[in-house]
Amino acid sequence: MKIMHLKKRLFALSLSCINLLLCACGGEDHSSEMGLQIVAPPPDNLLAPIASPFDVATKRGQIISATVQGKVSQAEIDASVDPDEAPLIGDKAKCNVMVIKLIYATIGPVDQAVQASAGLLMPIANGDNCKAPFPLVVSNHGTNVFEGFSQTSPKDGSVLNASAYYASQGYAVVLPDYLGYGASTLDYHPNLHAENSAAVVIDAVRAARAWFSNKKIALNGKLFLAGTSEGGYVTMTTQRVMERDFPNEFKLTAVMAASGPYNTTMTMDMFMAQPDEQDSSKTLHATMFITALQKTYLDIYSDPIQVFNAPWNLTVENLIPGTNSESELFTKCHLPYNLKDYPSRVYPGCDPTTDSIPLLQANFVSDYLQKSNDLLTPASRARAHVEQQNLLKDWTPKAILGVCYGTPDNMATPNALSAQAYFTQRGYQLLRMENVETETTEPIKTWIATQEPKHPDGFGYHGKVEAPACVSWARHQIFDPLAH
């Protein structure tokens, strides 16, 4: 059953309608109204900022502001790399990298006009290295619990990581922050919302292309998408929407999705069937996903107590993303006790009588697992919206798609195999599957052999072992051969 948005916010304004009106007016060049100046960049100087006022008539992908944040030097990039990880990257940094903060117009999950931010990394030519025209890669980040998270500063870890793997090797890079982070004007993160996740990334690419065009810096037409964890999901949904809705605007060269919950239906069933104390993934992601769906559709529950047990119901709606680190969410008693991942709870203020109370109401969990589609209960309405976000239906990719995972990851593996089965059944011929645990080539083989023993219980494997291996695999085996 196709579930429509049952309750849209009355103030939501459809940018698609606005764009149609603008197109109907003759498609004039509005660059002067945007305040964009086309200038040739000085060899090694900061570029002039771009600025434009934002209002509800701002077109999707239009730059609101673009400011250079600084440079990352080759030495800084190399120093940021863990020596164990250096072989995954390969060459040392070939050039410095300029970091630009983009704020741009996009849409929220009910088509309301909002702004978002993204980091833009530009290689700075160094002799024969890192010369334009550049291939463009969009690197989508995994789930982050900090609402202030952004990828627009030269000191950000994700900026340094993307500089090491991509920008200092000659790729221009777009780092979308997503809604709910950075300079977003939406007050929550629409976690795993398929259509909106794609829209926000697509508009970031439009803004990045506009920046390069207005600075007369050439891109070579090669466009890559990559992401791990939530970023793997975002990457796959972006490929789907680009190929479905904008085939003439975006010609994808290749895509790599790693460790993502592409099959949201299966993933939530797994979370629901798993006790809280076994894995923090359930409590973190169930909290984030269910509350985001409620904030978007407004119809899952009328009161959080219908889904979440007390005392969690009092604070859970605005908990993630928020001001606590992942460990603090548990060790400071904001979420139920997790014996496996966080065995020590020594912080004052924790109440041992409530610490172990499950996050979700038992009747919500049992109703959810009954898989009813009657829409009469919070669980059945939640399930309907979860199924809406499932990427493994009604779609066959066109560009090369690499799906990467590691078998110790008990969320990534079933999702990767589900994707493989689905795309194979659809007759898709360009699928590249990679299980990093069975990789026989270097440097991934040694990386897995040396790093996996550091995470014997699997905690940390997802982000610290699997993700770097997948990024390395994609760049060296898929992207680099096609980049020029």
Tab-separated table of C-alpha atoms in Angstrom:
chain	number	residue	atom	x	y	z
A	1	MET	CA	0.000	0.000	0.000
A	2	LYS	CA	1.376	3.405	-0.931
A	3	ILE	CA	1.291	5.645	2.117
A	4	MET	CA	1.038	9.344	1.336
A	5	HIS	CA	2.108	12.120	3.690
A	6	LEU	CA	-0.936	12.071	5.944
A	7	LYS	CA	-0.344	15.394	7.655
A	8	LYS	CA	1.866	18.024	6.097
A	9	ARG	CA	2.788	21.137	7.991
A	10	LEU	CA	0.510	23.942	6.882
A	11	PHE	CA	3.407	26.310	6.446
A	12	ALA	CA	5.279	23.989	4.079
A	13	LEU	CA	5.891	25.539	0.687
A	14	SER	CA	6.592	23.407	-2.341
A	15	LEU	CA	9.734	24.539	-4.106
A	16	SER	CA	8.849	22.332	-7.032
A	17	CYS	CA	5.883	24.633	-7.755
A	18	ILE	CA	8.121	27.668	-7.420
A	19	ASN	CA	10.619	26.199	-9.855
A	20	LEU	CA	7.849	25.560	-12.362
A	21	LEU	CA	6.781	29.190	-12.099
A	22	LEU	CA	10.346	30.355	-12.586
A	23	CYS	CA	10.776	28.138	-15.616
A	24	ALA	CA	7.491	29.460	-17.025
A	25	CYS	CA	8.887	32.973	-16.851
A	26	GLY	CA	11.385	32.264	-19.589
A	27	GLY	CA	14.357	30.827	-17.716
A	28	GLU	CA	16.170	34.149	-17.387
A	29	ASP	CA	19.704	34.333	-16.056
A	30	HIS	CA	19.350	35.312	-12.403
A	31	SER	CA	23.066	35.173	-11.605
A	32	SER	CA	23.289	38.922	-11.088
A	33	GLU	CA	20.416	38.763	-8.617
A	34	MET	CA	22.280	36.020	-6.755
A	35	GLY	CA	25.316	38.246	-6.315
A	36	LEU	CA	27.550	35.729	-8.074
A	37	GLN	CA	30.699	37.106	-9.627
A	38	ILE	CA	32.616	35.086	-12.181
A	39	VAL	CA	36.296	35.581	-11.514
A	40	ALA	CA	39.438	33.666	-12.332
A	41	PRO	CA	41.045	32.313	-9.156
A	42	PRO	CA	44.461	33.596	-8.139
A	43	PRO	CA	47.049	30.794	-8.119
A	44	ASP	CA	47.137	30.219	-4.373
A	45	ASN	CA	44.962	32.888	-2.808
A	46	LEU	CA	41.594	32.625	-1.120
A	47	LEU	CA	38.675	33.045	-3.471
A	48	ALA	CA	36.144	35.823	-3.148
A	49	PRO	CA	32.979	34.862	-1.247
A	50	ILE	CA	29.614	34.369	-2.909
A	51	ALA	CA	26.460	35.581	-1.205
A	52	SER	CA	22.753	35.693	-1.992
A	53	PRO	CA	19.704	36.408	0.192
A	54	PHE	CA	17.524	33.423	1.058
A	55	ASP	CA	13.747	33.503	0.848
A	56	VAL	CA	10.999	31.048	-0.019
A	57	ALA	CA	11.428	31.705	-3.740
A	58	THR	CA	15.069	30.664	-3.742
A	59	LYS	CA	15.582	27.877	-6.260
A	60	ARG	CA	16.784	24.440	-5.193
A	61	GLY	CA	20.554	24.192	-5.301
A	62	GLN	CA	21.055	27.957	-5.408
A	63	ILE	CA	24.003	29.203	-3.383
A	64	ILE	CA	23.024	31.328	-0.399
A	65	SER	CA	26.626	31.864	0.656
A	66	ALA	CA	30.007	30.392	-0.178
A	67	THR	CA	33.007	31.303	1.936
A	68	VAL	CA	36.531	29.973	1.928
A	69	GLN	CA	37.381	28.574	5.365
A	70	GLY	CA	41.077	28.052	4.758
A	71	LYS	CA	43.541	25.545	3.389
A	72	VAL	CA	44.753	22.173	4.520
A	73	SER	CA	48.404	21.619	3.674
A	74	GLN	CA	49.915	18.397	2.401
A	75	ALA	CA	51.814	18.071	5.673
A	76	GLU	CA	48.634	18.514	7.730
A	77	ILE	CA	46.806	15.941	5.643
A	78	ASP	CA	49.581	13.375	5.962
A	79	ALA	CA	49.927	14.021	9.700
A	80	SER	CA	46.204	13.396	10.204
A	81	VAL	CA	46.413	9.857	8.827
A	82	ASP	CA	46.880	6.950	11.225
A	83	PRO	CA	50.053	5.115	10.122
A	84	ASP	CA	48.125	1.846	10.026
A	85	GLU	CA	45.576	3.382	7.667
A	86	ALA	CA	48.101	5.052	5.356
A	87	PRO	CA	48.394	2.008	3.036
A	88	LEU	CA	44.636	2.143	2.437
A	89	ILE	CA	45.012	5.666	1.098
A	90	GLY	CA	48.073	4.840	-0.955
A	91	ASP	CA	50.004	7.905	-2.046
A	92	LYS	CA	50.773	10.714	0.342
A	93	ALA	CA	48.990	13.997	-0.273
A	94	LYS	CA	49.895	15.338	-3.697
A	95	CYS	CA	48.631	18.865	-3.101
A	96	ASN	CA	47.108	21.291	-0.639
A	97	VAL	CA	43.328	21.486	-0.370
A	98	MET	CA	41.084	24.532	-0.156
A	99	VAL	CA	37.992	24.228	2.074
A	100	ILE	CA	34.834	26.146	1.153
A	101	LYS	CA	31.653	26.350	3.218
A	102	LEU	CA	28.544	26.221	1.048
A	103	ILE	CA	25.125	27.204	2.335
A	104	TYR	CA	22.460	26.449	-0.237
A	105	ALA	CA	18.719	26.210	-0.811
A	106	THR	CA	17.004	22.848	-0.683
A	107	ILE	CA	13.775	21.244	0.537
A	108	GLY	CA	12.694	19.458	3.688
A	109	PRO	CA	10.860	16.134	3.845
A	110	VAL	CA	7.444	17.724	3.242
A	111	ASP	CA	8.805	19.976	0.475
A	112	GLN	CA	9.253	23.029	2.699
A	113	ALA	CA	11.902	25.563	1.708
A	114	VAL	CA	14.986	25.189	3.908
A	115	GLN	CA	18.704	25.794	3.730
A	116	ALA	CA	21.507	23.296	4.249
A	117	SER	CA	25.285	23.347	4.341
A	118	ALA	CA	28.089	21.338	2.817
A	119	GLY	CA	31.844	21.377	2.708
A	120	LEU	CA	33.484	21.739	-0.687
A	121	LEU	CA	37.092	20.630	-1.084
A	122	MET	CA	39.129	21.893	-4.016
A	123	PRO	CA	42.588	20.538	-4.834
A	124	ILE	CA	45.171	23.292	-5.310
A	125	ALA	CA	47.372	22.577	-8.292
A	126	ASN	CA	50.920	21.533	-7.426
A	127	GLY	CA	52.977	21.239	-10.581
A	128	ASP	CA	51.503	18.400	-12.594
A	129	ASN	CA	49.483	17.162	-9.625
A	130	CYS	CA	45.882	18.078	-8.839
A	131	LYS	CA	45.284	20.108	-11.973
A	132	ALA	CA	41.812	20.933	-13.245
A	133	PRO	CA	39.574	19.695	-14.722
A	134	PHE	CA	38.645	17.695	-11.631
A	135	PRO	CA	36.469	14.629	-11.191
A	136	LEU	CA	33.808	15.270	-8.546
A	137	VAL	CA	33.062	12.869	-5.693
A	138	VAL	CA	30.227	13.259	-3.191
A	139	SER	CA	31.182	11.690	0.146
A	140	ASN	CA	28.183	11.057	2.420
A	141	HIS	CA	28.816	10.719	6.153
A	142	GLY	CA	27.476	8.165	8.600
A	143	THR	CA	25.094	8.783	11.477
A	144	ASN	CA	26.247	11.506	13.851
A	145	VAL	CA	24.664	12.169	17.250
A	146	PHE	CA	25.902	15.804	17.532
A	147	GLU	CA	23.467	18.428	16.260
A	148	GLY	CA	26.376	20.832	15.718
A	149	PHE	CA	28.170	18.437	13.381
A	150	SER	CA	29.510	20.080	10.228
A	151	GLN	CA	32.124	19.321	7.593
A	152	THR	CA	33.108	22.849	6.649
A	153	SER	CA	36.236	23.551	8.712
A	154	PRO	CA	39.812	22.631	7.744
A	155	LYS	CA	40.167	21.145	11.241
A	156	ASP	CA	37.180	18.772	10.987
A	157	GLY	CA	38.140	15.110	11.060
A	158	SER	CA	35.860	14.289	8.147
A	159	VAL	CA	37.404	17.101	6.093
A	160	LEU	CA	40.905	15.788	6.781
A	161	ASN	CA	39.804	12.241	5.980
A	162	ALA	CA	38.178	13.233	2.685
A	163	SER	CA	41.227	15.347	1.869
A	164	ALA	CA	43.498	12.346	2.400
A	165	TYR	CA	41.428	9.853	0.403
A	166	TYR	CA	40.138	12.142	-2.336
A	167	ALA	CA	40.945	15.858	-2.525
A	168	SER	CA	44.735	15.632	-2.141
A	169	GLN	CA	44.661	12.938	-4.828
A	170	GLY	CA	43.035	15.281	-7.353
A	171	TYR	CA	39.291	14.894	-6.708
A	172	ALA	CA	36.980	17.806	-5.974
A	173	VAL	CA	34.812	16.720	-3.046
A	174	VAL	CA	31.328	17.604	-1.807
A	175	LEU	CA	30.636	16.823	1.865
A	176	PRO	CA	26.902	17.300	2.552
A	177	ASP	CA	26.069	17.957	6.205
A	178	TYR	CA	22.409	16.812	5.760
A	179	LEU	CA	19.409	18.531	7.295
A	180	GLY	CA	19.495	18.897	11.061
A	181	TYR	CA	23.246	19.553	11.084
A	182	GLY	CA	25.554	22.440	10.275
A	183	ALA	CA	23.742	25.514	8.956
A	184	SER	CA	20.461	23.670	8.363
A	185	THR	CA	17.305	25.634	9.138
A	186	LEU	CA	15.331	22.435	9.765
A	187	ASP	CA	15.279	21.704	13.489
A	188	TYR	CA	15.630	17.921	13.218
A	189	HIS	CA	17.410	15.336	11.087
A	190	PRO	CA	15.119	13.340	8.718
A	191	ASN	CA	17.080	10.168	9.345
A	192	LEU	CA	16.791	7.586	6.529
A	193	HIS	CA	14.119	9.533	4.663
A	194	ALA	CA	14.740	8.246	1.156
A	195	GLU	CA	13.437	11.065	-1.022
A	196	ASN	CA	14.621	13.915	1.170
A	197	SER	CA	18.092	12.473	1.782
A	198	ALA	CA	18.558	12.369	-1.979
A	199	ALA	CA	17.160	15.870	-2.519
A	200	VAL	CA	19.557	17.459	-0.038
A	201	VAL	CA	22.584	15.756	-1.627
A	202	ILE	CA	21.442	16.563	-5.162
A	203	ASP	CA	21.096	20.236	-4.262
A	204	ALA	CA	24.563	20.187	-2.672
A	205	VAL	CA	25.965	18.935	-5.986
A	206	ARG	CA	24.108	21.690	-7.828
A	207	ALA	CA	25.555	24.302	-5.490
A	208	ALA	CA	29.059	22.856	-5.859
A	209	ARG	CA	28.818	22.872	-9.641
A	210	ALA	CA	27.582	26.472	-9.541
A	211	TRP	CA	30.559	27.466	-7.396
A	212	PHE	CA	33.063	25.912	-9.788
A	213	SER	CA	31.288	27.415	-12.791
A	214	ASN	CA	31.234	30.895	-11.327
A	215	LYS	CA	34.910	30.661	-10.452
A	216	LYS	CA	35.727	29.341	-13.940
A	217	ILE	CA	37.280	26.181	-12.531
A	218	ALA	CA	36.625	23.180	-14.729
A	219	LEU	CA	35.185	19.829	-13.710
A	220	ASN	CA	35.801	16.927	-16.073
A	221	GLY	CA	32.260	15.540	-16.035
A	222	LYS	CA	33.066	12.439	-13.984
A	223	LEU	CA	30.665	12.194	-11.039
A	224	PHE	CA	31.050	9.689	-8.200
A	225	LEU	CA	28.950	9.018	-5.105
A	226	ALA	CA	30.282	7.305	-1.983
A	227	GLY	CA	29.172	6.806	1.601
A	228	THR	CA	29.282	4.465	4.563
A	229	SER	CA	26.655	3.528	7.164
A	230	GLU	CA	23.830	6.079	6.939
A	231	GLY	CA	25.962	7.604	4.204
A	232	GLY	CA	25.746	4.318	2.301
A	233	TYR	CA	21.971	4.561	2.442
A	234	VAL	CA	22.066	8.226	1.409
A	235	THR	CA	24.378	7.356	-1.469
A	236	MET	CA	22.119	4.615	-2.797
A	237	THR	CA	18.953	6.704	-2.596
A	238	THR	CA	20.754	9.593	-4.313
A	239	GLN	CA	21.715	7.323	-7.201
A	240	ARG	CA	18.119	6.164	-7.463
A	241	VAL	CA	16.663	9.684	-7.576
A	242	MET	CA	19.347	11.080	-9.891
A	243	GLU	CA	18.766	8.300	-12.408
A	244	ARG	CA	14.979	8.393	-12.062
A	245	ASP	CA	14.289	12.135	-12.026
A	246	PHE	CA	17.364	13.920	-13.413
A	247	PRO	CA	19.036	11.612	-15.973
A	248	ASN	CA	20.080	14.501	-18.212
A	249	GLU	CA	21.412	16.678	-15.407
A	250	PHE	CA	23.504	14.013	-13.664
A	251	LYS	CA	25.534	11.407	-15.541
A	252	LEU	CA	26.878	9.174	-12.808
A	253	THR	CA	30.225	7.510	-13.433
A	254	ALA	CA	30.187	5.086	-10.494
A	255	VAL	CA	28.753	4.721	-7.000
A	256	MET	CA	29.899	2.980	-3.803
A	257	ALA	CA	27.491	2.307	-0.937
A	258	ALA	CA	28.942	0.673	2.175
A	259	SER	CA	27.387	-0.750	5.342
A	260	GLY	CA	24.038	0.935	4.884
A	261	PRO	CA	20.501	-0.044	5.972
A	262	TYR	CA	19.170	-0.091	2.397
A	263	ASN	CA	16.403	-2.517	3.340
A	264	THR	CA	14.833	-0.436	6.093
A	265	THR	CA	12.010	-2.943	6.553
A	266	MET	CA	14.390	-5.778	7.363
A	267	THR	CA	16.666	-3.551	9.446
A	268	MET	CA	13.888	-2.336	11.738
A	269	ASP	CA	12.587	-5.886	12.122
A	270	MET	CA	16.081	-6.869	13.282
A	271	PHE	CA	16.199	-3.987	15.761
A	272	MET	CA	12.739	-4.756	17.119
A	273	ALA	CA	13.577	-8.403	17.719
A	274	GLN	CA	16.780	-7.596	19.615
A	275	PRO	CA	16.846	-6.820	23.365
A	276	ASP	CA	18.231	-3.404	24.284
A	277	GLU	CA	21.104	-4.776	26.345
A	278	GLN	CA	22.659	-6.688	23.453
A	279	ASP	CA	23.645	-3.856	21.153
A	280	SER	CA	23.596	-0.068	21.324
A	281	SER	CA	22.698	0.089	17.621
A	282	LYS	CA	19.085	-0.737	18.353
A	283	THR	CA	18.555	1.963	20.938
A	284	LEU	CA	20.436	4.643	18.994
A	285	HIS	CA	18.968	3.999	15.581
A	286	ALA	CA	15.457	3.091	16.671
A	287	THR	CA	15.335	6.318	18.669
A	288	MET	CA	16.587	8.423	15.792
A	289	PHE	CA	14.522	6.757	13.072
A	290	ILE	CA	11.166	6.625	14.870
A	291	THR	CA	11.336	10.181	16.218
A	292	ALA	CA	12.379	11.512	12.786
A	293	LEU	CA	9.462	9.730	11.113
A	294	GLN	CA	7.100	11.195	13.710
A	295	LYS	CA	8.424	14.721	13.138
A	296	THR	CA	7.988	14.307	9.393
A	297	TYR	CA	4.603	12.593	9.175
A	298	LEU	CA	3.072	13.635	12.543
A	299	ASP	CA	0.884	10.539	12.669
A	300	ILE	CA	2.736	7.699	14.414
A	301	TYR	CA	1.746	8.709	17.940
A	302	SER	CA	-0.037	11.516	19.753
A	303	ASP	CA	2.171	11.113	22.834
A	304	PRO	CA	5.656	9.534	23.043
A	305	ILE	CA	4.442	7.259	25.846
A	306	GLN	CA	2.547	5.280	23.194
A	307	VAL	CA	5.904	4.114	21.827
A	308	PHE	CA	8.573	4.804	24.455
A	309	ASN	CA	8.613	3.626	28.054
A	310	ALA	CA	8.917	6.068	30.944
A	311	PRO	CA	11.231	7.771	31.745
A	312	TRP	CA	12.654	7.759	28.208
A	313	ASN	CA	9.449	9.205	26.730
A	314	LEU	CA	10.117	12.544	28.440
A	315	THR	CA	13.327	13.372	26.577
A	316	VAL	CA	13.683	10.996	23.648
A	317	GLU	CA	12.148	13.162	20.918
A	318	ASN	CA	14.927	15.760	20.923
A	319	LEU	CA	17.773	13.566	22.106
A	320	ILE	CA	19.433	12.627	18.790
A	321	PRO	CA	21.035	14.565	17.290
A	322	GLY	CA	21.798	16.620	20.373
A	323	THR	CA	24.660	17.680	22.626
A	324	ASN	CA	25.826	14.284	23.924
A	325	SER	CA	28.410	11.947	22.453
A	326	GLU	CA	27.377	8.397	21.623
A	327	SER	CA	28.944	7.030	24.796
A	328	GLU	CA	27.405	9.801	26.924
A	329	LEU	CA	23.939	8.893	25.689
A	330	PHE	CA	24.385	5.633	27.592
A	331	THR	CA	26.850	6.375	30.364
A	332	LYS	CA	24.964	9.512	31.416
A	333	CYS	CA	21.706	7.589	31.458
A	334	HIS	CA	19.929	9.292	28.564
A	335	LEU	CA	19.179	5.883	27.031
A	336	PRO	CA	18.666	2.422	28.556
A	337	TYR	CA	21.597	0.568	30.031
A	338	ASN	CA	23.678	-1.282	27.476
A	339	LEU	CA	25.611	-4.114	29.092
A	340	LYS	CA	27.518	-5.209	26.004
A	341	ASP	CA	28.932	-1.914	24.772
A	342	TYR	CA	29.021	0.253	27.901
A	343	PRO	CA	29.557	-1.971	30.972
A	344	SER	CA	30.485	0.851	33.338
A	345	ARG	CA	27.941	3.422	34.503
A	346	VAL	CA	29.567	5.460	37.183
A	347	TYR	CA	28.098	8.872	36.433
A	348	PRO	CA	26.097	10.537	39.210
A	349	GLY	CA	22.383	10.926	38.751
A	350	CYS	CA	21.733	7.500	37.257
A	351	ASP	CA	18.820	5.641	38.787
A	352	PRO	CA	19.447	1.874	38.847
A	353	THR	CA	15.708	1.208	39.094
A	354	THR	CA	15.011	2.860	35.747
A	355	ASP	CA	18.352	2.328	34.025
A	356	SER	CA	17.425	-1.056	32.621
A	357	ILE	CA	13.848	-0.255	31.563
A	358	PRO	CA	13.559	-1.025	27.831
A	359	LEU	CA	13.388	1.902	25.432
A	360	LEU	CA	10.278	0.756	23.567
A	361	GLN	CA	6.886	-0.236	24.897
A	362	ALA	CA	6.431	-4.021	24.751
A	363	ASN	CA	3.075	-3.731	23.000
A	364	PHE	CA	4.592	-1.413	20.378
A	365	VAL	CA	7.332	-3.963	19.652
A	366	SER	CA	4.930	-6.909	19.476
A	367	ASP	CA	2.483	-4.983	17.289
A	368	TYR	CA	5.317	-3.916	15.010
A	369	LEU	CA	6.564	-7.469	14.542
A	370	GLN	CA	3.049	-8.654	13.654
A	371	LYS	CA	3.508	-6.673	10.409
A	372	SER	CA	-0.028	-5.352	10.270
A	373	ASN	CA	-0.840	-2.824	7.562
A	374	ASP	CA	-4.145	-1.611	9.016
A	375	LEU	CA	-2.697	1.792	10.084
A	376	LEU	CA	-4.777	1.632	13.267
A	377	THR	CA	-1.900	1.523	15.761
A	378	PRO	CA	1.315	3.494	16.270
A	379	ALA	CA	3.253	0.368	15.321
A	380	SER	CA	1.415	-0.219	12.040
A	381	ARG	CA	1.764	3.428	11.051
A	382	ALA	CA	5.465	3.361	11.928
A	383	ARG	CA	5.919	0.204	9.838
A	384	ALA	CA	4.191	1.816	6.865
A	385	HIS	CA	6.572	4.761	6.941
A	386	VAL	CA	9.610	2.520	7.461
A	387	GLU	CA	8.618	0.546	4.370
A	388	GLN	CA	8.363	3.795	2.396
A	389	GLN	CA	12.085	4.321	2.953
A	390	ASN	CA	13.090	0.850	1.671
A	391	LEU	CA	15.440	1.298	-1.295
A	392	LEU	CA	15.172	-2.283	-2.539
A	393	LYS	CA	11.985	-1.973	-4.537
A	394	ASP	CA	10.876	-0.655	-7.927
A	395	TRP	CA	14.352	0.346	-9.054
A	396	THR	CA	17.229	-0.936	-11.157
A	397	PRO	CA	20.479	1.090	-11.121
A	398	LYS	CA	22.020	2.268	-14.374
A	399	ALA	CA	25.547	3.332	-13.362
A	400	ILE	CA	28.108	1.030	-11.735
A	401	LEU	CA	27.125	0.367	-8.123
A	402	GLY	CA	29.578	-1.106	-5.641
A	403	VAL	CA	28.100	-2.517	-2.431
A	404	CYS	CA	30.696	-3.063	0.293
A	405	TYR	CA	30.444	-4.739	3.706
A	406	GLY	CA	32.266	-6.942	6.217
A	407	THR	CA	30.739	-10.111	7.631
A	408	PRO	CA	31.313	-9.264	11.356
A	409	ASP	CA	28.915	-6.334	10.903
A	410	ASN	CA	25.559	-7.867	11.760
A	411	MET	CA	23.605	-4.963	10.284
A	412	ALA	CA	25.614	-4.336	7.127
A	413	THR	CA	25.923	-7.953	6.016
A	414	PRO	CA	22.216	-8.847	5.711
A	415	ASN	CA	21.548	-5.503	4.035
A	416	ALA	CA	24.341	-6.019	1.508
A	417	LEU	CA	23.179	-9.547	0.720
A	418	SER	CA	19.590	-8.334	0.450
A	419	ALA	CA	20.723	-5.703	-2.051
A	420	GLN	CA	22.692	-8.294	-4.013
A	421	ALA	CA	19.693	-10.620	-4.226
A	422	TYR	CA	17.331	-7.816	-5.211
A	423	PHE	CA	19.508	-6.268	-7.917
A	424	THR	CA	20.441	-9.672	-9.325
A	425	GLN	CA	16.765	-10.577	-9.549
A	426	ARG	CA	16.210	-7.293	-11.436
A	427	GLY	CA	18.826	-8.316	-14.004
A	428	TYR	CA	21.303	-5.579	-13.072
A	429	GLN	CA	24.684	-6.396	-14.626
A	430	LEU	CA	26.999	-3.706	-13.196
A	431	LEU	CA	26.830	-4.642	-9.508
A	432	ARG	CA	30.194	-4.893	-7.730
A	433	MET	CA	30.016	-6.747	-4.412
A	434	GLU	CA	32.857	-6.536	-1.897
A	435	ASN	CA	33.193	-8.406	1.383
A	436	VAL	CA	36.326	-6.885	2.895
A	437	GLU	CA	36.799	-9.996	5.045
A	438	THR	CA	37.509	-12.122	1.974
A	439	GLU	CA	39.614	-9.558	0.099
A	440	THR	CA	42.846	-11.200	-1.061
A	441	THR	CA	44.646	-8.110	-2.350
A	442	GLU	CA	46.675	-5.580	-0.427
A	443	PRO	CA	46.369	-3.322	1.455
A	444	ILE	CA	42.888	-4.429	2.552
A	445	LYS	CA	43.969	-7.975	3.380
A	446	THR	CA	46.575	-6.790	5.908
A	447	TRP	CA	44.281	-4.058	7.225
A	448	ILE	CA	41.571	-6.566	8.118
A	449	ALA	CA	44.075	-9.031	9.605
A	450	THR	CA	45.615	-6.401	11.882
A	451	GLN	CA	42.597	-4.244	12.785
A	452	GLU	CA	39.768	-6.712	13.290
A	453	PRO	CA	41.385	-8.310	16.398
A	454	LYS	CA	41.249	-4.880	18.051
A	455	HIS	CA	37.449	-5.133	18.046
A	456	PRO	CA	36.750	-8.724	19.144
A	457	ASP	CA	33.150	-8.045	20.190
A	458	GLY	CA	32.346	-6.258	16.945
A	459	PHE	CA	31.874	-2.890	18.664
A	460	GLY	CA	33.771	-0.327	16.608
A	461	TYR	CA	34.225	-2.645	13.627
A	462	HIS	CA	31.492	-0.881	11.655
A	463	GLY	CA	33.160	2.531	11.600
A	464	LYS	CA	36.803	1.843	12.403
A	465	VAL	CA	37.601	-1.237	10.321
A	466	GLU	CA	34.932	-1.847	7.705
A	467	ALA	CA	34.370	1.757	6.587
A	468	PRO	CA	38.010	2.657	5.764
A	469	ALA	CA	38.453	-0.637	3.923
A	470	CYS	CA	35.367	0.037	1.810
A	471	VAL	CA	36.440	3.586	0.946
A	472	SER	CA	39.879	2.319	-0.071
A	473	TRP	CA	38.374	-0.459	-2.172
A	474	ALA	CA	36.064	1.932	-3.984
A	475	ARG	CA	38.673	4.551	-4.758
A	476	HIS	CA	41.413	2.228	-5.950
A	477	GLN	CA	39.347	-0.416	-7.706
A	478	ILE	CA	36.388	1.562	-9.069
A	479	PHE	CA	36.864	5.337	-9.000
A	480	ASP	CA	40.525	5.876	-9.953
A	481	PRO	CA	40.366	3.830	-13.192
A	482	LEU	CA	37.375	5.922	-14.338
A	483	ALA	CA	38.309	9.364	-12.983
A	484	HIS	CA	40.077	10.793	-16.043
